[in-house]
Amino acid sequence: MATDRTRGKLPIGIQNFRRLRERGCYYVDKTPLIRALIDQGDYYFLSRPRRFGKSLLVDTLQELFAGSEELFRGLGIHENWDWSVQHPVVRLSFDGKYNQPEDVEHSVLNQLALIEHGAGIDPARTADGGSERLQNLLYHLHHSTGREVVVLVDEYDKPILDVLDDPDLARANRDWLRGFYGIIKGSARHVRFVLVTGVSRFSKVSLFSGLNNLEDISLDSTFATICGYTDNDLDTVFAPELPGLDRDEIRKWYNGYHWRGGEKLYNPFDVLLLFRNREFRSWWFETGSPTFLFRLLTDRGVSPMELENRLTDATRLSRFDVDDMDLWAVLFQTGYLTIAGEERIGVEDFYTLDYPNLEVRQSFSKGLLTYLGQEGERVSEDGRALIGLLADNDFDGFADRLRSFVAGIPHQWYDQGNLDRYEAHYLSVLYAYFRSVGVDLRVEDSSSRGRADMVVFHGEQVFVLEFKMAEQAGEAGRILDGAMEQMRERGYGEQYRSRGGPVHLVGAVFGKRERGLLELRAERI
């Protein structure tokens, strides 16, 4: 492990524990938590977003149970483990492609054949299907070694997630896996320890009905940091990499994932790429576009503004299945939202969900605009142009640019019979452009006498925005007069005077029939 005086190698893309240790790579010691996990129970399930270190955790467990003592010297578990006891390991990983009906079974059979070969079983003489092969393998390994078997399943859900666009195939893959996983419980007398990892938390009824003794530790605060890096990890293990980088910027860009533990976490992929390239970019987000989520948002008419500080029933976060896909559960499980707070109301638990950090918030908004037909390279330029016009107090120019932008965005975010949804559509467009360039803003920010639609902070200036809708274009002036009076009388800008800079009230009226901006007015208070 590197100290503050020596630099290690950055384990970028290395999910193999042996390779990581033998090459002298940085390693954040998770073995005390692994030991606590093993001491506490035998059957576990863990959900974390992609590239968060799940595969390295699985590989570490494989080496631990195989008795690879030399790899654990200097780590927390080394003096607290019986290295004379070794267990056979059955490890399965679903990291291929699964867009054909037979792909799942072929993948399982190929992996089992390799394990059988290593155990001295002739795969050519085994004609059974995947479930029977697994059952026989567990029996053989237990009786041939005298030790119970460790079963590790990585990316268990990928065969389903890959084909969510094809619900029939997704159900078929789910049903096949349900029967396969059920064999593990049926072979309990041969099994020492089980860990299943993935991105999503499919309900036990839909996928793990045959393996219903799995303990879900995804939101267990004891194991909240078993994957990912903490602030302390960066300041100690990665201390040699920090000089020359703004520590507060690292925290703002990449910290913030939270699974009910006491600490917020960094995605390891972001941190490692930052240290290698010395540049703040959306490293994690750029490795996979959440097109499926963009489609869910637009199909269900959910504004991107609704993703901030969203209060949701805690039970919803585990509601995920092909036939019951809760949007908030999907956003949370895939890492685009995280737990920002929790509270108990009556007898029910609730979580407040929010973007984990600047990277996700900015990239998600930019990606959504691109999905809606805007040119990816121009989204950031347009966002900077909008905020620049506000900063220059060029409100006529701001109105012209905004009018142009909202005209070019499809109207997926509103209900044609509801003026409030029209208003939300236009707010959503402006919100997405501002968030795509990392503008500091608040949505529906409350004061003692009301709440503004949006408050934008830029430099020393504050802009309080209120959007209204008009059924008829001729009503625009009257409605705008009322909006400005409402902001003045209710003191929408008063709470920001203490910041010391200029505070501007900005009112805008959009036409329902015209589908665009009719009039905009601003005044400084």
XYZ file of C-alpha atoms in Angstrom:
525
model
C 0.000 0.000 0.000
C 1.281 3.459 -0.831
C 2.102 5.926 1.924
C 2.309 9.695 1.848
C 5.974 9.313 0.810
C 5.713 6.730 -1.964
C 3.561 6.612 -5.049
C 1.823 3.428 -6.051
C 0.472 2.376 -9.385
C -3.069 3.420 -10.199
C -5.218 0.269 -10.525
C -7.256 1.592 -13.448
C -9.378 -1.194 -14.895
C -7.812 -3.790 -12.565
C -10.486 -5.952 -10.953
C -8.089 -8.792 -10.192
C -6.938 -8.701 -6.563
C -3.783 -10.741 -7.186
C -2.657 -8.520 -10.045
C -3.379 -5.402 -8.032
C -1.313 -6.593 -5.065
C 1.573 -8.053 -7.032
C 1.980 -4.909 -9.133
C 2.207 -2.625 -6.106
C -0.998 -0.759 -6.875
C -2.822 1.455 -4.452
C -5.338 -0.573 -2.458
C -7.934 0.700 -0.004
C -8.073 -2.037 2.634
C -11.616 -3.424 2.716
C -10.603 -6.645 4.472
C -11.804 -5.634 7.983
C -15.280 -5.137 6.526
C -14.984 -8.413 4.601
C -14.083 -10.208 7.828
C -17.078 -8.645 9.594
C -19.310 -9.721 6.717
C -18.154 -13.332 6.896
C -18.481 -13.418 10.686
C -22.017 -12.050 10.566
C -23.599 -14.512 8.127
C -23.353 -16.739 5.075
C -25.715 -15.555 2.296
C -25.505 -11.990 1.003
C -26.662 -9.711 -1.764
C -25.036 -6.354 -2.571
C -26.187 -3.736 -5.062
C -23.914 -0.913 -6.225
C -23.698 1.184 -9.438
C -21.415 0.152 -12.263
C -17.647 0.566 -11.858
C -17.914 0.883 -8.096
C -15.590 -1.982 -7.158
C -17.998 -4.914 -6.928
C -15.872 -7.188 -9.112
C -12.737 -6.437 -7.098
C -14.658 -7.288 -3.924
C -15.721 -10.621 -5.427
C -12.166 -11.377 -6.543
C -10.803 -10.510 -3.101
C -13.225 -12.979 -1.521
C -12.172 -15.648 -3.993
C -8.497 -15.231 -3.102
C -9.301 -15.107 0.614
C -11.248 -18.379 0.688
C -8.652 -19.992 -1.593
C -6.055 -19.254 1.093
C -3.782 -16.890 -0.879
C -2.066 -15.663 2.272
C 0.785 -13.863 0.509
C -1.658 -11.398 -1.066
C -3.076 -10.286 2.278
C 0.130 -9.545 4.173
C -0.060 -6.079 5.665
C -3.862 -5.954 5.432
C -6.304 -5.908 8.323
C -7.494 -9.467 7.904
C -4.094 -11.154 7.735
C -3.707 -11.832 11.452
C -7.387 -12.683 11.865
C -7.816 -15.493 9.352
C -7.082 -19.200 9.438
C -4.941 -19.663 6.347
C -4.756 -23.429 6.810
C -8.430 -23.738 5.817
C -9.128 -23.435 2.102
C -12.505 -23.639 0.394
C -13.323 -24.463 -3.224
C -14.888 -21.514 -5.032
C -17.544 -21.417 -7.740
C -17.447 -17.982 -9.303
C -19.802 -16.884 -12.058
C -19.727 -13.553 -13.833
C -22.286 -12.315 -16.333
C -20.154 -9.847 -18.260
C -21.032 -10.916 -21.806
C -23.898 -10.076 -24.158
C -27.350 -11.558 -23.674
C -29.517 -10.419 -26.561
C -30.434 -13.910 -27.788
C -32.709 -16.383 -25.935
C -29.976 -19.009 -25.496
C -27.168 -16.649 -24.435
C -27.699 -16.913 -20.673
C -27.580 -20.703 -20.554
C -24.605 -20.852 -22.925
C -22.694 -18.438 -20.684
C -23.453 -20.462 -17.562
C -22.555 -23.784 -19.199
C -19.240 -22.424 -20.475
C -18.295 -21.082 -17.070
C -19.309 -24.281 -15.301
C -17.284 -26.323 -17.811
C -14.139 -24.370 -16.932
C -14.712 -24.913 -13.210
C -15.427 -28.603 -13.815
C -12.212 -28.955 -15.784
C -10.248 -27.372 -12.947
C -11.884 -29.770 -10.489
C -11.057 -32.845 -12.559
C -14.597 -33.402 -13.839
C -14.894 -34.220 -17.534
C -17.324 -31.622 -18.939
C -17.871 -33.763 -22.046
C -19.569 -36.403 -19.903
C -21.908 -33.879 -18.316
C -24.997 -33.458 -20.485
C -27.235 -31.824 -17.921
C -28.548 -28.264 -18.086
C -27.124 -25.391 -16.062
C -29.097 -26.038 -12.864
C -28.220 -29.742 -12.734
C -24.582 -28.997 -13.562
C -24.347 -26.520 -10.700
C -25.993 -28.937 -8.279
C -23.595 -31.729 -9.239
C -20.602 -29.406 -9.105
C -21.370 -28.214 -5.575
C -21.813 -31.816 -4.422
C -18.581 -32.967 -6.064
C -16.453 -30.072 -4.786
C -17.706 -30.497 -1.235
C -17.114 -34.246 -1.095
C -13.835 -34.282 -3.011
C -12.202 -31.587 -0.866
C -13.986 -32.065 2.430
C -14.694 -28.319 2.492
C -17.936 -26.511 1.812
C -18.086 -24.418 -1.340
C -18.019 -20.630 -1.654
C -20.376 -19.318 -4.358
C -19.720 -15.870 -5.832
C -21.970 -14.371 -8.522
C -20.935 -11.070 -10.109
C -23.219 -8.914 -12.310
C -26.099 -11.313 -11.682
C -28.605 -8.953 -13.298
C -26.819 -8.057 -16.533
C -28.692 -10.663 -18.643
C -31.902 -8.855 -17.685
C -30.722 -5.240 -17.770
C -29.197 -5.726 -21.228
C -32.570 -6.535 -22.777
C -35.028 -4.319 -20.933
C -36.025 -2.991 -24.368
C -37.280 -6.510 -25.122
C -39.577 -7.322 -22.159
C -40.313 -10.873 -23.337
C -36.628 -11.773 -23.493
C -35.981 -9.966 -20.204
C -38.679 -12.073 -18.531
C -37.302 -15.250 -20.093
C -33.790 -14.485 -18.840
C -35.154 -13.605 -15.412
C -37.129 -16.828 -15.149
C -34.160 -18.961 -16.225
C -31.908 -17.288 -13.672
C -34.534 -17.676 -10.936
C -34.469 -21.439 -11.354
C -30.687 -21.481 -11.557
C -30.153 -19.411 -8.408
C -32.646 -21.606 -6.546
C -30.172 -24.493 -6.814
C -27.823 -22.669 -4.425
C -30.335 -22.773 -1.583
C -31.264 -26.353 -2.409
C -27.569 -27.268 -2.025
C -27.139 -25.421 1.283
C -25.418 -28.377 2.995
C -22.577 -28.031 0.467
C -22.251 -24.235 0.678
C -20.125 -22.193 3.092
C -20.681 -18.639 1.851
C -22.602 -16.837 -0.915
C -22.281 -13.309 -2.282
C -24.369 -12.081 -5.224
C -23.593 -8.621 -6.625
C -25.190 -6.455 -9.272
C -26.482 -3.008 -10.109
C -30.199 -3.541 -9.564
C -32.143 -4.912 -6.631
C -34.711 -7.195 -8.199
C -37.348 -8.207 -5.702
C -36.876 -11.582 -4.049
C -40.275 -12.655 -5.309
C -39.379 -12.031 -8.949
C -35.811 -13.353 -9.080
C -34.695 -14.830 -5.782
C -37.787 -16.742 -4.731
C -35.654 -19.863 -4.798
C -32.854 -18.134 -2.891
C -34.893 -16.148 -0.395
C -32.338 -16.516 2.386
C -30.070 -13.864 0.831
C -29.471 -10.985 3.228
C -29.546 -7.703 1.332
C -26.747 -5.490 2.665
C -27.134 -2.789 0.006
C -28.465 -0.316 2.590
C -26.859 -1.829 5.674
C -24.949 1.040 7.269
C -22.365 -1.394 8.659
C -21.215 -2.240 5.132
C -21.954 1.081 3.419
C -18.269 1.611 2.581
C -17.408 -1.940 1.496
C -17.102 -0.562 -2.067
C -15.927 2.914 -3.000
C -13.502 5.424 -1.479
C -14.052 7.747 1.499
C -12.564 11.186 2.063
C -10.124 9.618 4.509
C -9.046 7.098 1.866
C -8.115 9.915 -0.492
C -6.261 11.826 2.219
C -4.252 8.787 3.344
C -3.945 6.017 0.742
C -3.914 8.411 -2.212
C -2.083 11.269 -0.488
C 0.804 11.171 -3.025
C -1.636 11.930 -5.844
C -3.228 15.018 -4.296
C -0.563 17.714 -4.801
C -1.529 19.970 -7.678
C -5.255 19.169 -7.428
C -7.840 21.327 -5.659
C -9.108 19.149 -2.800
C -12.436 20.979 -2.580
C -12.972 20.563 -6.308
C -12.364 16.817 -6.022
C -15.015 16.641 -3.341
C -17.502 18.792 -5.280
C -17.045 16.881 -8.528
C -16.965 13.279 -7.331
C -17.931 12.800 -3.680
C -21.497 12.231 -2.505
C -22.669 8.618 -2.906
C -24.441 7.475 0.222
C -25.922 4.173 1.343
C -26.963 5.095 4.879
C -23.477 4.837 6.345
C -21.888 7.755 8.157
C -19.714 8.745 5.189
C -20.163 9.831 1.621
C -18.263 7.951 -1.040
C -16.375 8.453 -4.282
C -16.719 6.198 -7.292
C -13.229 4.640 -7.615
C -13.279 4.955 -11.407
C -13.645 8.742 -11.207
C -10.874 9.148 -8.668
C -8.378 6.952 -10.510
C -8.991 8.653 -13.860
C -8.672 12.059 -12.228
C -5.322 11.114 -10.694
C -4.026 9.769 -13.994
C -5.202 12.585 -16.246
C -5.113 15.460 -13.716
C -8.289 16.854 -15.243
C -11.819 17.284 -13.898
C -14.176 15.535 -16.290
C -17.194 13.262 -16.186
C -15.101 10.112 -16.268
C -17.734 7.715 -14.904
C -20.697 9.191 -16.743
C -18.911 9.085 -20.094
C -18.498 5.294 -19.892
C -22.212 4.673 -20.429
C -25.117 6.808 -21.627
C -28.335 6.205 -19.649
C -30.556 6.390 -22.737
C -33.035 4.000 -21.157
C -33.475 6.377 -18.205
C -33.899 9.390 -20.478
C -36.669 7.529 -22.263
C -38.335 6.610 -18.958
C -38.274 10.250 -17.850
C -39.770 11.600 -21.054
C -42.304 8.790 -21.492
C -43.602 9.359 -17.970
C -43.530 13.145 -18.238
C -41.083 13.576 -15.357
C -39.197 16.859 -15.373
C -35.465 16.727 -14.592
C -36.174 19.284 -11.872
C -38.112 16.621 -10.004
C -34.923 14.609 -9.532
C -33.547 17.082 -6.990
C -34.434 16.580 -3.325
C -37.059 13.978 -4.103
C -38.774 12.523 -1.033
C -39.689 8.871 -1.575
C -40.914 5.932 0.447
C -37.923 3.805 1.468
C -39.656 0.624 0.296
C -39.753 1.928 -3.296
C -35.979 1.719 -3.658
C -36.135 -2.076 -3.830
C -39.107 -2.222 -6.203
C -37.519 -3.251 -9.431
C -38.707 -5.829 -11.921
C -39.372 -6.121 -15.622
C -43.099 -5.708 -14.974
C -42.832 -3.155 -12.145
C -40.062 -0.694 -12.906
C -40.166 2.125 -10.390
C -38.380 5.150 -11.870
C -36.909 6.306 -8.567
C -35.611 2.839 -7.752
C -33.904 2.637 -11.141
C -32.317 6.088 -10.802
C -31.079 5.253 -7.316
C -29.775 1.786 -8.056
C -27.912 2.883 -11.176
C -26.145 5.687 -9.269
C -27.727 8.745 -10.849
C -29.449 9.583 -7.575
C -28.305 8.848 -4.042
C -29.634 9.159 -0.503
C -29.232 12.759 0.664
C -31.292 12.379 3.843
C -33.651 10.089 5.701
C -36.515 10.582 8.115
C -39.292 8.654 9.787
C -42.850 9.909 9.307
C -45.267 8.021 11.523
C -44.299 4.395 11.131
C -42.828 4.756 7.636
C -39.242 5.496 6.582
C -38.557 8.011 3.829
C -35.425 8.946 1.912
C -34.596 12.204 0.178
C -32.918 11.449 -3.140
C -30.628 13.842 -4.982
C -27.766 13.854 -7.451
C -24.607 12.636 -5.714
C -22.258 15.290 -7.109
C -21.488 17.846 -9.784
C -20.371 15.237 -12.324
C -23.674 13.382 -12.354
C -25.903 16.441 -12.079
C -24.165 18.280 -14.902
C -23.735 15.289 -17.202
C -27.247 13.980 -16.717
C -28.775 17.305 -17.775
C -26.465 17.592 -20.759
C -27.196 14.009 -21.788
C -30.930 14.558 -21.503
C -30.827 17.598 -23.778
C -28.782 15.609 -26.284
C -31.320 12.793 -26.118
C -34.059 15.323 -26.887
C -32.367 16.281 -30.122
C -29.908 19.004 -29.180
C -26.388 18.821 -30.551
C -24.157 17.449 -27.823
C -21.256 19.811 -28.507
C -23.520 22.852 -28.462
C -25.422 22.143 -25.258
C -22.617 23.459 -23.033
C -22.021 26.419 -25.338
C -25.715 27.322 -25.198
C -25.805 26.969 -21.427
C -22.796 29.232 -21.042
C -24.393 31.745 -23.397
C -27.564 31.867 -21.287
C -25.787 32.392 -17.994
C -23.456 34.909 -19.627
C -26.385 37.042 -20.771
C -27.835 36.998 -17.267
C -24.477 37.924 -15.774
C -24.256 40.882 -18.181
C -27.834 41.863 -17.270
C -28.695 41.643 -20.963
C -32.250 40.504 -20.321
C -33.443 41.204 -23.854
C -30.666 39.002 -25.199
C -31.477 36.385 -22.585
C -35.130 36.420 -23.683
C -34.194 36.011 -27.340
C -31.832 33.098 -26.612
C -34.336 31.400 -24.323
C -37.082 31.815 -26.908
C -34.876 30.079 -29.448
C -33.988 27.202 -27.142
C -37.466 26.302 -25.927
C -38.746 26.297 -29.504
C -36.267 23.571 -30.400
C -37.071 21.119 -27.594
C -39.841 18.510 -28.022
C -42.629 18.964 -25.501
C -42.397 15.652 -23.637
C -42.532 17.261 -20.217
C -46.046 18.641 -20.215
C -49.674 17.609 -20.353
C -51.493 19.571 -23.040
C -54.509 20.067 -20.789
C -52.607 21.396 -17.790
C -51.060 24.869 -17.702
C -48.877 23.938 -14.740
C -47.277 21.191 -16.785
C -46.651 23.660 -19.612
C -44.903 25.919 -17.113
C -42.850 22.964 -15.842
C -41.784 22.201 -19.406
C -40.219 25.608 -19.940
C -38.623 25.618 -16.512
C -37.215 22.185 -17.278
C -35.564 23.411 -20.470
C -33.878 26.311 -18.695
C -32.972 24.098 -15.742
C -31.325 21.506 -18.010
C -29.263 24.116 -19.853
C -28.072 25.704 -16.619
C -27.274 22.379 -14.970
C -25.386 21.208 -18.055
C -22.725 23.841 -17.319
C -22.758 23.433 -13.537
C -24.656 26.605 -12.658
C -25.518 26.917 -8.966
C -29.289 27.109 -8.644
C -32.227 26.126 -6.504
C -35.605 24.928 -7.699
C -38.795 26.121 -5.981
C -36.759 27.864 -3.296
C -38.942 28.797 -0.366
C -39.127 32.048 1.574
C -41.373 32.829 4.527
C -44.125 34.062 2.177
C -43.851 31.827 -0.853
C -41.458 30.095 -3.193
C -39.811 31.130 -6.432
C -39.748 28.779 -9.424
C -35.963 29.002 -9.714
C -33.138 30.955 -8.119
C -29.816 31.225 -9.976
C -26.558 32.207 -8.286
C -23.722 33.510 -10.444
C -20.756 35.354 -9.035
C -22.103 37.972 -6.655
C -25.467 38.194 -8.418
C -28.741 36.423 -7.671
C -31.548 35.953 -10.204
C -35.014 35.011 -8.921
C -37.101 33.593 -11.782
C -40.854 33.156 -11.958
C -42.521 31.551 -14.997
C -46.204 31.927 -15.901
C -48.465 30.625 -18.674
C -51.017 32.489 -20.782
C -53.959 30.896 -22.575
C -54.048 33.878 -24.957
C -51.122 35.980 -26.154
C -53.030 39.174 -25.283
C -52.980 38.218 -21.615
C -49.191 38.209 -21.401
C -48.735 41.786 -20.150
C -51.346 41.481 -17.408
C -50.010 38.128 -16.250
C -46.439 39.431 -16.217
C -47.525 42.470 -14.152
C -49.051 40.066 -11.650
C -45.946 37.866 -11.559
C -43.644 40.808 -10.835
C -46.006 42.144 -8.176
C -46.195 38.684 -6.591
C -42.405 38.463 -6.333
C -42.161 41.961 -4.837
C -45.001 41.590 -2.344
C -43.944 38.148 -1.164
C -40.336 39.191 -0.832
C -38.949 36.458 -3.063
C -35.592 38.219 -3.294
C -35.278 39.609 0.219
C -33.522 36.608 1.762
C -30.654 37.010 -0.740
C -29.851 40.656 0.015
C -27.502 39.583 2.784
C -25.184 38.051 0.161
C -24.137 41.611 -0.709
C -24.511 41.445 -4.483
C -27.271 42.557 -6.842
C -30.581 40.684 -6.660
C -32.764 40.588 -9.790
C -36.399 39.560 -10.148
C -37.039 37.995 -13.562
C -40.566 37.207 -14.738
C -41.429 35.358 -17.955
C -44.735 34.505 -19.611
C -45.118 31.696 -22.155
C -48.021 31.124 -24.506
C -49.920 27.859 -24.520
C -50.930 28.137 -28.153
C -47.738 29.822 -29.301
C -45.584 27.244 -27.453
C -42.918 29.790 -26.703
C -41.841 32.841 -24.740
C -44.192 35.826 -25.099
C -42.659 38.387 -22.757
C -39.866 38.697 -20.184
C -39.168 41.459 -17.692
C -36.481 42.005 -15.058
C -35.927 44.489 -12.247
C -33.228 44.912 -9.648
C -34.192 45.197 -5.996
